[in-house]
Amino acid sequence: MTLTEPATQAKLDAVEVRNPASGKVVGSVPNLSAAAVEDEVKRLRDAQPEWEALGAKGRAKWMRKLQEWLLDNSAEVTDVIQSETAKPRADASLEVPMWADLINYYGNNAEKFLADDHPSPHSPLAKVKSLTTAYRPYAVVGVITPWNYPLIGPGLDVVPALLAGAAVLLKPSEVTPLSAVELARGWAAIGAPPVFAVVTGRGETGAAVVQNSDYVQFTGSTATGRKIAVACAERLVPYSLELGGKDPALVLADADVERAAAGIAFGGLFNSGQVCISVERVYVEAPVYDEFVERLTKNVSELRQGQDDRGYKFDQGAIATHAQLDIVKRHVDEAIAGGARATTGGRATGVGTFFEPTVLVDVDQSMSCIREETFGPTIPVIKVADEAEAIRLANDSTYGLSATVWTGDKARGERVARKLEAGAVNINDAFANMSSYALPMGGWKDSGIGARWGGPSGIRKYCRQQAITSPRLPTQKKELIWFPYNPFKLKFALGVMRAASAQGKRRFGL
């Protein structure tokens, strides 16, 4: 579904959306063709100059109107999120407030972040010029998002891109597109300028977004991210990728074990483990290993799992797709076949795509549950001899999105954090960086390129930098080094340049 109905819109076939807990069809969206996407981009491109001309304050006014609409309709929007994800009400209810918080952060700071910079000249000779760096938005930003957070996932990219002055084309996952359709409905309901559109469909639709946008922000699998990087490189358009993760937690011997076990249960199983920065492997120093496993097992075994309504009855929902369920089952089955054991959980329930929240012990570093991204409700735990082994094993991964360190010594935690190969490290907490919008959110290694958000760079990334020089003093008819070359004037100019840039006696040619 799009904000406007393109004249050449090709509804090749409907994409059915199912609730993964029950399998029930809860809606459908069109599978738009590449031609339809191209038409939508043309409309966005035509509307973008007026949006840019509003300035940061003018754009923020529209974003606050959208914020009000989302808050006023939060119950119904949360219903939609639940319908296509089978999240518990508590998990689904967080997405609208996070949108509001994000709009506040970038709405309050956009004007400052996008203001012209006036760097100081680098030498006395350069002081004759006034220097300016201006930030000019890309005309159309394409945003492609996955299925785990169908509302706030797009918001993390759509909000700063719109406030930067770009028009935005959002392509949500075909698994959970209904929440994005709600966003489009809200944007239309407030009467906002036609600079935000949602296009729905499968792979061809996403590929068309990549082929027609001026900047691409993609969040999803590493395999797809590589293909998008190649496509953008061929077109010489910039892109940012947040990709897979296999985030480690390090529980050191001086940690508050009770807090660590509670935080890792939450960090590993929130949204049934379907979070880009879920804790997916845990390394525990030997002196506290048994206590930690006991506490973690108890915490996880007490979680309530089921299909929720508005009643906040459950802690764990379903897995988004049967394909993802198969990955979770394979990782657990291979671990158990290799000698690991589940202290709680370990099986699919047989209802929908539910898989029991699981703790795995006697795990080794070679197992698929440690090497590959699981993206499900499992927490594998490995005993380590000391801090050095924990760091070595944590870094033994192709991924580097985030990590957590649990210790009673803050200085030790920060020291360990700086040894980890990850884009973000939380000390004695889980997910803290995800709601800290002043910090960058980006992965190292196979976890991505660039950062999705973070302070001034989180909005400036959607802009092209433009360098402007202007005379600070009255100008001459010609500069000393302009044509035709005059030996006397040229030697004088070179001498002044040497005097300004060299050191010691060399300034005078000695």
Coordinates of C-alpha atoms in Angstrom, one line a residue:
M1 CA 0.0 0.0 0.0
T2 CA 1.2 3.5 -0.8
L3 CA 0.2 6.9 0.4
T4 CA -0.9 7.6 -3.1
E5 CA -2.2 5.2 -5.8
P6 CA 0.2 5.3 -8.7
A7 CA -1.4 5.4 -12.1
T8 CA 0.8 2.5 -13.3
Q9 CA 0.6 0.6 -10.0
A10 CA 0.9 -3.1 -10.8
K11 CA -0.7 -5.3 -8.2
L12 CA 1.0 -8.5 -9.3
D13 CA -0.6 -10.4 -6.5
A14 CA -1.6 -9.9 -2.9
V15 CA 0.8 -10.7 -0.1
E16 CA -1.1 -12.4 2.7
V17 CA -0.1 -11.5 6.3
R18 CA -0.6 -14.2 8.9
N19 CA -0.4 -14.1 12.7
P20 CA 2.4 -16.6 13.4
A21 CA 0.8 -17.8 16.7
S22 CA -2.4 -19.0 15.0
G23 CA -1.6 -19.0 11.3
K24 CA -4.7 -16.9 10.8
V25 CA -4.7 -14.4 7.8
V26 CA -4.9 -10.9 9.4
G27 CA -4.5 -8.8 6.3
S28 CA -3.0 -8.5 2.8
V29 CA -1.0 -5.9 0.9
P30 CA -0.2 -5.5 -2.8
N31 CA 3.0 -6.9 -4.2
L32 CA 4.1 -3.8 -6.1
S33 CA 6.1 -3.9 -9.3
A34 CA 9.4 -2.2 -10.0
A35 CA 7.5 0.2 -12.3
A36 CA 5.1 1.2 -9.5
V37 CA 8.1 1.9 -7.2
E38 CA 9.7 4.0 -9.8
D39 CA 6.5 6.1 -10.2
E40 CA 6.4 6.6 -6.4
V41 CA 10.0 7.8 -6.4
K42 CA 9.2 10.3 -9.1
R43 CA 6.3 11.7 -7.0
L44 CA 8.5 11.9 -3.9
R45 CA 11.3 13.6 -5.8
D46 CA 8.9 16.2 -7.1
A47 CA 7.6 17.0 -3.6
Q48 CA 11.0 17.0 -1.8
P49 CA 12.2 20.5 -2.6
E50 CA 9.3 22.2 -0.8
W51 CA 9.8 19.9 2.2
E52 CA 13.5 20.9 2.4
A53 CA 12.5 24.5 2.1
L54 CA 10.4 24.3 5.3
G55 CA 13.6 24.1 7.3
A56 CA 14.2 22.0 10.3
K57 CA 11.7 23.8 12.5
G58 CA 8.9 23.5 9.9
R59 CA 9.6 19.8 9.3
A60 CA 9.6 19.2 13.1
K61 CA 6.1 20.6 13.4
W62 CA 4.8 17.9 11.0
M63 CA 6.7 15.2 12.9
R64 CA 5.1 16.3 16.1
K65 CA 1.7 16.1 14.5
L66 CA 2.5 12.5 13.5
Q67 CA 3.7 12.0 17.1
E68 CA 0.3 13.1 18.4
W69 CA -1.5 10.9 15.9
L70 CA 0.5 7.9 17.0
L71 CA -0.1 8.5 20.7
D72 CA -3.8 9.2 20.2
N73 CA -4.1 5.9 18.2
S74 CA -1.5 3.9 20.2
A75 CA -4.0 1.1 21.3
E76 CA -5.2 0.4 17.8
V77 CA -1.6 0.6 16.3
T78 CA -0.4 -1.8 19.0
D79 CA -3.3 -4.1 18.0
V80 CA -1.9 -4.1 14.5
I81 CA 1.6 -4.8 15.6
Q82 CA 0.4 -7.8 17.7
S83 CA -1.8 -9.1 14.8
E84 CA 1.2 -9.6 12.5
T85 CA 3.9 -10.5 15.0
A86 CA 2.2 -12.3 17.9
K87 CA 4.2 -10.2 20.3
P88 CA 3.1 -10.1 23.9
R89 CA 1.2 -6.9 24.6
A90 CA 4.1 -5.5 26.7
D91 CA 6.6 -5.9 23.9
A92 CA 4.3 -4.5 21.3
S93 CA 3.3 -1.5 23.5
L94 CA 6.8 -0.2 23.6
E95 CA 7.0 0.7 19.9
V96 CA 4.7 3.8 19.8
P97 CA 6.4 5.4 22.9
M98 CA 9.8 4.8 21.3
W99 CA 8.6 6.7 18.2
A100 CA 7.5 9.6 20.4
D101 CA 10.9 9.6 22.1
L102 CA 12.7 9.5 18.8
I103 CA 10.7 12.4 17.4
N104 CA 11.5 14.4 20.5
Y105 CA 15.2 13.8 20.2
Y106 CA 15.6 14.6 16.6
G107 CA 12.8 17.2 16.5
N108 CA 14.5 19.1 19.4
N109 CA 18.0 18.9 17.9
A110 CA 17.6 18.9 14.1
E111 CA 18.0 22.6 13.6
K112 CA 21.3 22.5 15.6
F113 CA 22.6 19.3 14.0
L114 CA 21.9 20.6 10.5
A115 CA 23.2 24.2 11.0
D116 CA 26.1 25.3 8.8
D117 CA 29.5 24.6 10.2
H118 CA 32.1 27.4 9.9
P119 CA 35.5 25.7 10.4
S120 CA 38.6 27.8 11.1
P121 CA 41.1 28.3 8.3
H122 CA 44.1 26.0 8.6
S123 CA 46.8 28.7 8.1
P124 CA 47.2 32.5 8.1
L125 CA 47.0 32.5 4.3
A126 CA 43.6 30.8 4.4
K127 CA 42.1 33.5 6.6
V128 CA 41.2 35.5 3.6
K129 CA 38.3 33.1 3.0
S130 CA 35.2 32.5 5.0
L131 CA 34.6 28.7 5.2
T132 CA 31.2 27.0 5.4
T133 CA 30.1 23.4 5.4
A134 CA 26.4 23.1 4.5
Y135 CA 24.2 20.0 4.8
R136 CA 21.9 19.4 1.9
P137 CA 19.6 16.3 2.0
Y138 CA 19.5 13.5 -0.5
A139 CA 16.3 13.9 -2.5
V140 CA 14.9 10.4 -1.8
V141 CA 16.0 8.0 0.9
G142 CA 15.0 4.4 0.6
V143 CA 14.5 2.5 3.9
I144 CA 14.2 -1.3 3.9
T145 CA 13.3 -2.9 7.3
P146 CA 12.9 -6.4 8.7
W147 CA 10.0 -8.1 10.5
N148 CA 11.0 -8.0 14.1
Y149 CA 10.1 -4.4 14.9
P150 CA 7.5 -3.4 12.3
L151 CA 6.8 0.1 13.7
I152 CA 9.9 1.4 15.6
G153 CA 12.2 -0.4 13.2
P154 CA 11.3 2.0 10.4
G155 CA 11.1 4.9 12.8
L156 CA 14.7 4.7 13.7
D157 CA 15.5 5.6 10.0
V158 CA 12.4 7.4 8.8
V159 CA 12.4 10.1 11.5
P160 CA 15.9 11.4 11.0
A161 CA 15.7 11.1 7.3
L162 CA 12.5 13.2 7.1
L163 CA 13.9 15.8 9.5
A164 CA 17.0 16.0 7.4
G165 CA 14.8 17.3 4.6
A166 CA 14.7 14.1 2.4
A167 CA 11.7 12.4 1.1
V168 CA 11.4 8.8 2.3
L169 CA 10.3 5.6 0.6
L170 CA 9.8 2.8 3.1
K171 CA 9.7 -0.8 2.1
P172 CA 8.8 -3.0 5.1
S173 CA 9.2 -6.8 5.3
E174 CA 6.5 -8.7 3.5
V175 CA 6.1 -10.7 6.7
T176 CA 5.0 -7.7 8.8
P177 CA 3.9 -4.8 6.5
L178 CA 0.7 -3.8 8.2
S179 CA 2.3 -1.6 10.8
A180 CA 4.0 0.4 8.1
V181 CA 0.7 0.8 6.4
E182 CA -0.6 2.3 9.6
L183 CA 2.3 4.8 9.5
A184 CA 1.2 5.8 6.0
R185 CA -2.4 6.2 7.2
G186 CA -1.2 8.4 10.0
W187 CA 0.9 10.6 7.7
A188 CA -2.1 11.1 5.4
A189 CA -4.5 11.7 8.3
I190 CA -2.5 14.7 9.6
G191 CA -2.4 16.2 6.1
A192 CA 1.4 16.1 5.9
P193 CA 3.2 16.9 2.6
P194 CA 3.5 13.9 0.3
V195 CA 7.1 13.2 1.1
F196 CA 6.6 9.8 2.8
A197 CA 5.4 6.7 1.1
V198 CA 5.2 3.0 1.9
V199 CA 5.6 0.4 -0.8
T200 CA 4.8 -3.2 -0.1
G201 CA 5.9 -6.4 -1.8
R202 CA 8.5 -9.1 -2.0
G203 CA 12.1 -9.1 -3.3
E204 CA 11.4 -7.3 -6.6
T205 CA 9.8 -4.4 -4.7
G206 CA 12.8 -4.1 -2.4
A207 CA 15.3 -4.3 -5.3
A208 CA 13.4 -1.4 -7.0
V209 CA 13.7 0.7 -3.9
V210 CA 17.5 0.1 -4.0
Q211 CA 17.6 0.9 -7.8
N212 CA 15.7 4.2 -7.5
S213 CA 16.8 5.8 -4.2
D214 CA 19.5 8.3 -3.7
Y215 CA 20.5 6.8 -0.3
V216 CA 19.7 3.4 1.0
Q217 CA 19.3 2.4 4.6
F218 CA 18.9 -1.4 5.0
T219 CA 18.4 -3.4 8.2
G220 CA 18.4 -7.2 7.8
S221 CA 20.5 -10.2 7.0
T222 CA 24.2 -10.1 6.2
A223 CA 23.6 -12.0 2.9
T224 CA 21.0 -9.5 1.7
G225 CA 23.1 -6.6 2.9
R226 CA 26.0 -7.7 0.7
K227 CA 23.8 -7.8 -2.4
I228 CA 22.5 -4.3 -1.6
A229 CA 26.1 -3.0 -1.1
V230 CA 27.0 -4.3 -4.5
A231 CA 23.9 -2.7 -6.1
C232 CA 24.6 0.6 -4.5
A233 CA 28.3 0.5 -5.5
E234 CA 27.3 0.0 -9.1
R235 CA 25.1 3.1 -9.0
L236 CA 27.6 5.0 -6.8
V237 CA 25.0 5.9 -4.2
P238 CA 25.7 5.8 -0.5
Y239 CA 24.2 3.3 1.9
S240 CA 24.2 2.2 5.5
L241 CA 23.7 -1.4 6.6
E242 CA 22.8 -2.9 10.0
L243 CA 23.1 -6.6 9.6
G244 CA 23.3 -9.8 11.6
G245 CA 24.6 -10.2 15.1
K246 CA 25.7 -12.9 17.6
D247 CA 26.0 -10.7 20.6
P248 CA 28.1 -12.1 23.6
A249 CA 27.6 -11.5 27.3
L250 CA 30.6 -11.7 29.6
V251 CA 29.7 -12.5 33.2
L252 CA 32.8 -11.9 35.3
A253 CA 33.5 -13.4 38.7
D254 CA 32.9 -10.1 40.5
A255 CA 29.5 -9.5 38.9
D256 CA 26.2 -9.2 40.7
V257 CA 25.0 -12.6 39.6
E258 CA 21.4 -12.0 40.4
R259 CA 21.3 -8.9 38.2
A260 CA 23.3 -10.6 35.5
A261 CA 21.0 -13.5 35.3
A262 CA 17.9 -11.3 35.2
G263 CA 19.4 -8.9 32.6
I264 CA 20.6 -11.7 30.4
A265 CA 17.3 -13.5 30.5
F266 CA 15.7 -10.2 29.4
G267 CA 18.4 -9.4 26.9
G268 CA 18.3 -12.8 25.4
L269 CA 14.6 -13.4 25.3
F270 CA 12.9 -10.0 24.8
N271 CA 10.7 -10.3 21.7
S272 CA 11.4 -14.1 21.8
G273 CA 15.1 -13.4 21.1
Q274 CA 14.2 -11.6 17.8
V275 CA 16.2 -8.5 18.4
C276 CA 19.3 -7.4 16.5
I277 CA 21.2 -7.0 19.7
S278 CA 19.8 -10.0 21.6
V279 CA 22.2 -11.8 23.9
E280 CA 23.0 -14.9 21.8
R281 CA 25.9 -16.4 23.7
V282 CA 27.1 -16.1 27.3
Y283 CA 30.6 -16.6 28.7
V284 CA 30.8 -17.0 32.5
E285 CA 33.9 -17.1 34.7
A286 CA 34.1 -20.5 36.5
P287 CA 33.7 -19.2 40.1
V288 CA 30.2 -18.0 39.5
Y289 CA 29.2 -20.3 36.7
D290 CA 27.0 -22.7 38.7
E291 CA 25.2 -19.9 40.5
F292 CA 24.6 -18.0 37.3
V293 CA 23.2 -21.1 35.4
E294 CA 20.9 -21.9 38.4
R295 CA 19.5 -18.3 38.5
L296 CA 19.2 -18.0 34.7
T297 CA 17.4 -21.3 34.4
K298 CA 14.9 -20.3 37.2
N299 CA 14.3 -16.9 35.5
V300 CA 13.7 -18.4 32.1
S301 CA 11.6 -21.4 33.3
E302 CA 9.2 -19.0 34.9
L303 CA 8.4 -17.0 31.7
R304 CA 4.8 -17.2 30.5
Q305 CA 4.4 -18.0 26.8
G306 CA 1.3 -17.7 24.7
Q307 CA -0.8 -15.7 22.3
D308 CA -1.5 -12.4 24.1
D309 CA -4.4 -9.9 23.7
R310 CA -4.6 -6.5 25.4
G311 CA -4.3 -8.2 28.8
Y312 CA -0.5 -8.3 29.3
K313 CA -0.8 -12.0 30.2
F314 CA 2.4 -13.3 28.6
D315 CA 6.2 -12.6 28.5
Q316 CA 7.0 -14.6 25.4
G317 CA 5.3 -14.7 22.0
A318 CA 5.8 -16.6 18.8
I319 CA 8.6 -16.7 16.3
A320 CA 7.9 -14.6 13.2
T321 CA 8.1 -17.3 10.5
H322 CA 8.3 -21.0 10.2
A323 CA 11.6 -20.6 8.4
Q324 CA 13.0 -18.8 11.5
L325 CA 11.5 -21.5 13.7
D326 CA 13.4 -24.1 11.7
I327 CA 16.7 -22.3 12.3
V328 CA 16.0 -22.2 16.1
K329 CA 15.1 -25.9 16.2
R330 CA 18.3 -26.9 14.2
H331 CA 20.6 -24.9 16.5
V332 CA 19.1 -26.5 19.6
D333 CA 19.0 -30.0 18.1
E334 CA 22.6 -29.8 16.9
A335 CA 23.8 -28.6 20.2
I336 CA 22.1 -31.4 22.2
A337 CA 23.3 -34.0 19.7
G338 CA 26.8 -32.6 20.3
G339 CA 26.6 -33.0 24.0
A340 CA 24.9 -29.9 25.2
R341 CA 21.8 -30.1 27.4
A342 CA 18.8 -27.8 27.9
T343 CA 18.3 -26.9 31.6
T344 CA 14.9 -25.5 30.6
G345 CA 12.9 -25.5 27.3
G346 CA 14.5 -27.0 24.2
R347 CA 11.5 -27.8 22.1
A348 CA 8.9 -26.3 19.8
T349 CA 5.5 -26.4 21.4
G350 CA 3.6 -27.7 18.4
V351 CA 1.4 -24.6 18.4
G352 CA 2.0 -22.1 15.6
T353 CA 5.6 -21.0 15.7
F354 CA 6.1 -21.1 19.4
F355 CA 9.4 -22.4 20.7
E356 CA 10.0 -22.8 24.4
P357 CA 12.4 -20.3 26.0
T358 CA 15.6 -22.3 26.3
V359 CA 18.9 -22.3 28.3
L360 CA 21.7 -24.5 26.9
V361 CA 24.7 -25.6 28.9
D362 CA 27.7 -27.8 28.2
V363 CA 28.0 -25.8 24.9
D364 CA 31.2 -25.4 23.0
Q365 CA 32.5 -22.7 20.7
S366 CA 32.2 -24.8 17.6
M367 CA 28.4 -25.4 17.7
S368 CA 26.0 -23.7 15.4
C369 CA 24.2 -22.1 18.3
I370 CA 27.4 -20.2 19.0
R371 CA 28.7 -19.7 15.4
E372 CA 25.5 -18.7 13.6
E373 CA 22.9 -16.1 14.3
T374 CA 19.9 -17.8 15.9
F375 CA 17.4 -14.9 16.3
G376 CA 15.2 -16.9 18.6
P377 CA 14.5 -17.7 22.3
T378 CA 17.7 -19.5 23.2
I379 CA 20.6 -18.7 25.6
P380 CA 23.7 -20.9 25.2
V381 CA 26.1 -20.6 28.1
I382 CA 29.9 -21.5 28.2
K383 CA 32.1 -21.7 31.3
V384 CA 35.5 -19.9 30.9
A385 CA 38.5 -19.9 33.1
D386 CA 39.1 -16.2 33.3
E387 CA 38.5 -12.8 31.8
A388 CA 41.0 -13.3 29.0
E389 CA 39.3 -16.4 27.7
A390 CA 35.9 -14.7 27.9
I391 CA 37.3 -11.8 25.7
R392 CA 39.0 -14.2 23.3
L393 CA 35.8 -16.3 22.7
A394 CA 33.6 -13.3 22.6
N395 CA 35.7 -11.9 19.7
D396 CA 35.8 -15.3 18.0
S397 CA 32.9 -14.4 15.6
T398 CA 32.3 -13.0 12.2
Y399 CA 29.8 -10.6 13.8
G400 CA 30.3 -7.5 15.9
L401 CA 27.1 -5.7 16.6
S402 CA 27.0 -5.3 20.4
A403 CA 28.0 -7.0 23.6
T404 CA 27.3 -6.8 27.4
V405 CA 29.8 -7.0 30.3
W406 CA 28.7 -7.8 33.8
T407 CA 31.0 -6.9 36.6
G408 CA 31.1 -5.2 40.0
D409 CA 33.9 -3.0 38.9
K410 CA 32.9 -0.2 36.5
A411 CA 36.6 0.6 35.5
R412 CA 37.1 -3.1 34.8
G413 CA 33.9 -3.2 32.7
E414 CA 35.1 -0.2 30.6
R415 CA 38.5 -1.8 30.2
V416 CA 37.0 -5.1 29.0
A417 CA 34.6 -3.2 26.7
R418 CA 37.5 -1.6 24.8
K419 CA 38.9 -5.0 24.1
L420 CA 35.7 -6.3 22.5
E421 CA 35.1 -6.2 18.7
A422 CA 31.6 -4.8 18.8
G423 CA 30.0 -1.6 17.7
A424 CA 28.3 -1.1 21.2
V425 CA 29.0 -2.5 24.6
N426 CA 26.6 -2.2 27.6
I427 CA 28.0 -2.6 31.1
N428 CA 25.7 -4.2 33.6
D429 CA 22.7 -3.7 31.3
A430 CA 21.0 -5.0 28.1
F431 CA 19.7 -2.9 25.3
A432 CA 20.7 0.4 26.9
N433 CA 22.3 1.6 23.7
M434 CA 19.2 1.0 21.6
S435 CA 17.4 3.8 23.3
S436 CA 20.4 6.1 23.7
Y437 CA 19.9 8.2 20.5
A438 CA 23.0 10.3 21.1
L439 CA 25.2 7.2 20.5
P440 CA 25.9 5.5 17.2
M441 CA 24.1 2.3 16.4
G442 CA 26.3 0.4 14.0
G443 CA 28.0 -3.0 13.7
W444 CA 31.6 -4.1 13.0
K445 CA 32.8 -6.9 10.8
D446 CA 29.8 -8.8 9.2
S447 CA 27.3 -6.8 11.3
G448 CA 27.2 -3.8 9.0
I449 CA 28.6 -0.6 7.6
G450 CA 27.9 2.8 9.0
A451 CA 25.5 3.5 11.8
R452 CA 21.7 3.8 11.8
W453 CA 21.5 6.7 14.2
G454 CA 23.5 8.6 16.8
G455 CA 23.7 12.3 17.6
P456 CA 24.5 14.8 14.8
S457 CA 25.8 12.1 12.4
G458 CA 22.5 10.2 12.7
I459 CA 20.7 12.9 10.8
R460 CA 23.7 14.3 8.8
K461 CA 24.1 10.9 7.2
Y462 CA 21.1 11.7 5.1
C463 CA 22.7 14.8 3.8
R464 CA 25.4 15.7 1.3
Q465 CA 28.1 17.9 2.6
Q466 CA 28.7 21.0 0.6
A467 CA 31.8 23.2 1.0
I468 CA 31.4 26.9 0.3
T469 CA 34.2 29.5 0.3
S470 CA 33.6 33.2 0.1
P471 CA 36.0 36.2 0.3
R472 CA 36.6 37.7 3.7
L473 CA 38.5 40.7 2.2
P474 CA 38.0 42.9 -0.9
T475 CA 39.1 41.0 -3.9
Q476 CA 41.8 41.9 -6.5
K477 CA 41.3 41.8 -10.3
K478 CA 43.5 38.7 -10.4
E479 CA 45.2 36.5 -7.8
L480 CA 49.0 36.3 -7.7
I481 CA 49.0 32.8 -9.1
W482 CA 46.4 33.2 -11.9
F483 CA 47.3 33.1 -15.6
P484 CA 49.4 34.4 -17.2
Y485 CA 52.2 33.3 -14.8
N486 CA 54.4 36.2 -13.7
P487 CA 57.8 34.9 -12.3
F488 CA 58.1 37.7 -9.7
K489 CA 54.5 37.4 -8.4
L490 CA 54.7 33.6 -8.4
K491 CA 57.9 33.5 -6.5
F492 CA 56.5 36.0 -4.0
A493 CA 53.3 33.9 -3.5
L494 CA 55.4 30.7 -3.1
G495 CA 57.6 32.4 -0.6
V496 CA 54.6 33.5 1.5
M497 CA 53.2 29.9 1.3
R498 CA 56.5 28.5 2.5
A499 CA 56.8 31.0 5.3
A500 CA 53.3 30.1 6.5
S501 CA 53.7 26.3 6.3
A502 CA 57.3 25.3 7.0
Q503 CA 59.0 25.1 10.4
G504 CA 62.1 26.8 11.7
K505 CA 64.7 28.2 9.3
R506 CA 63.1 26.3 6.4
R507 CA 60.4 29.0 6.5
F508 CA 62.9 31.4 5.0
G509 CA 64.5 28.9 2.5
L510 CA 67.5 28.3 4.8

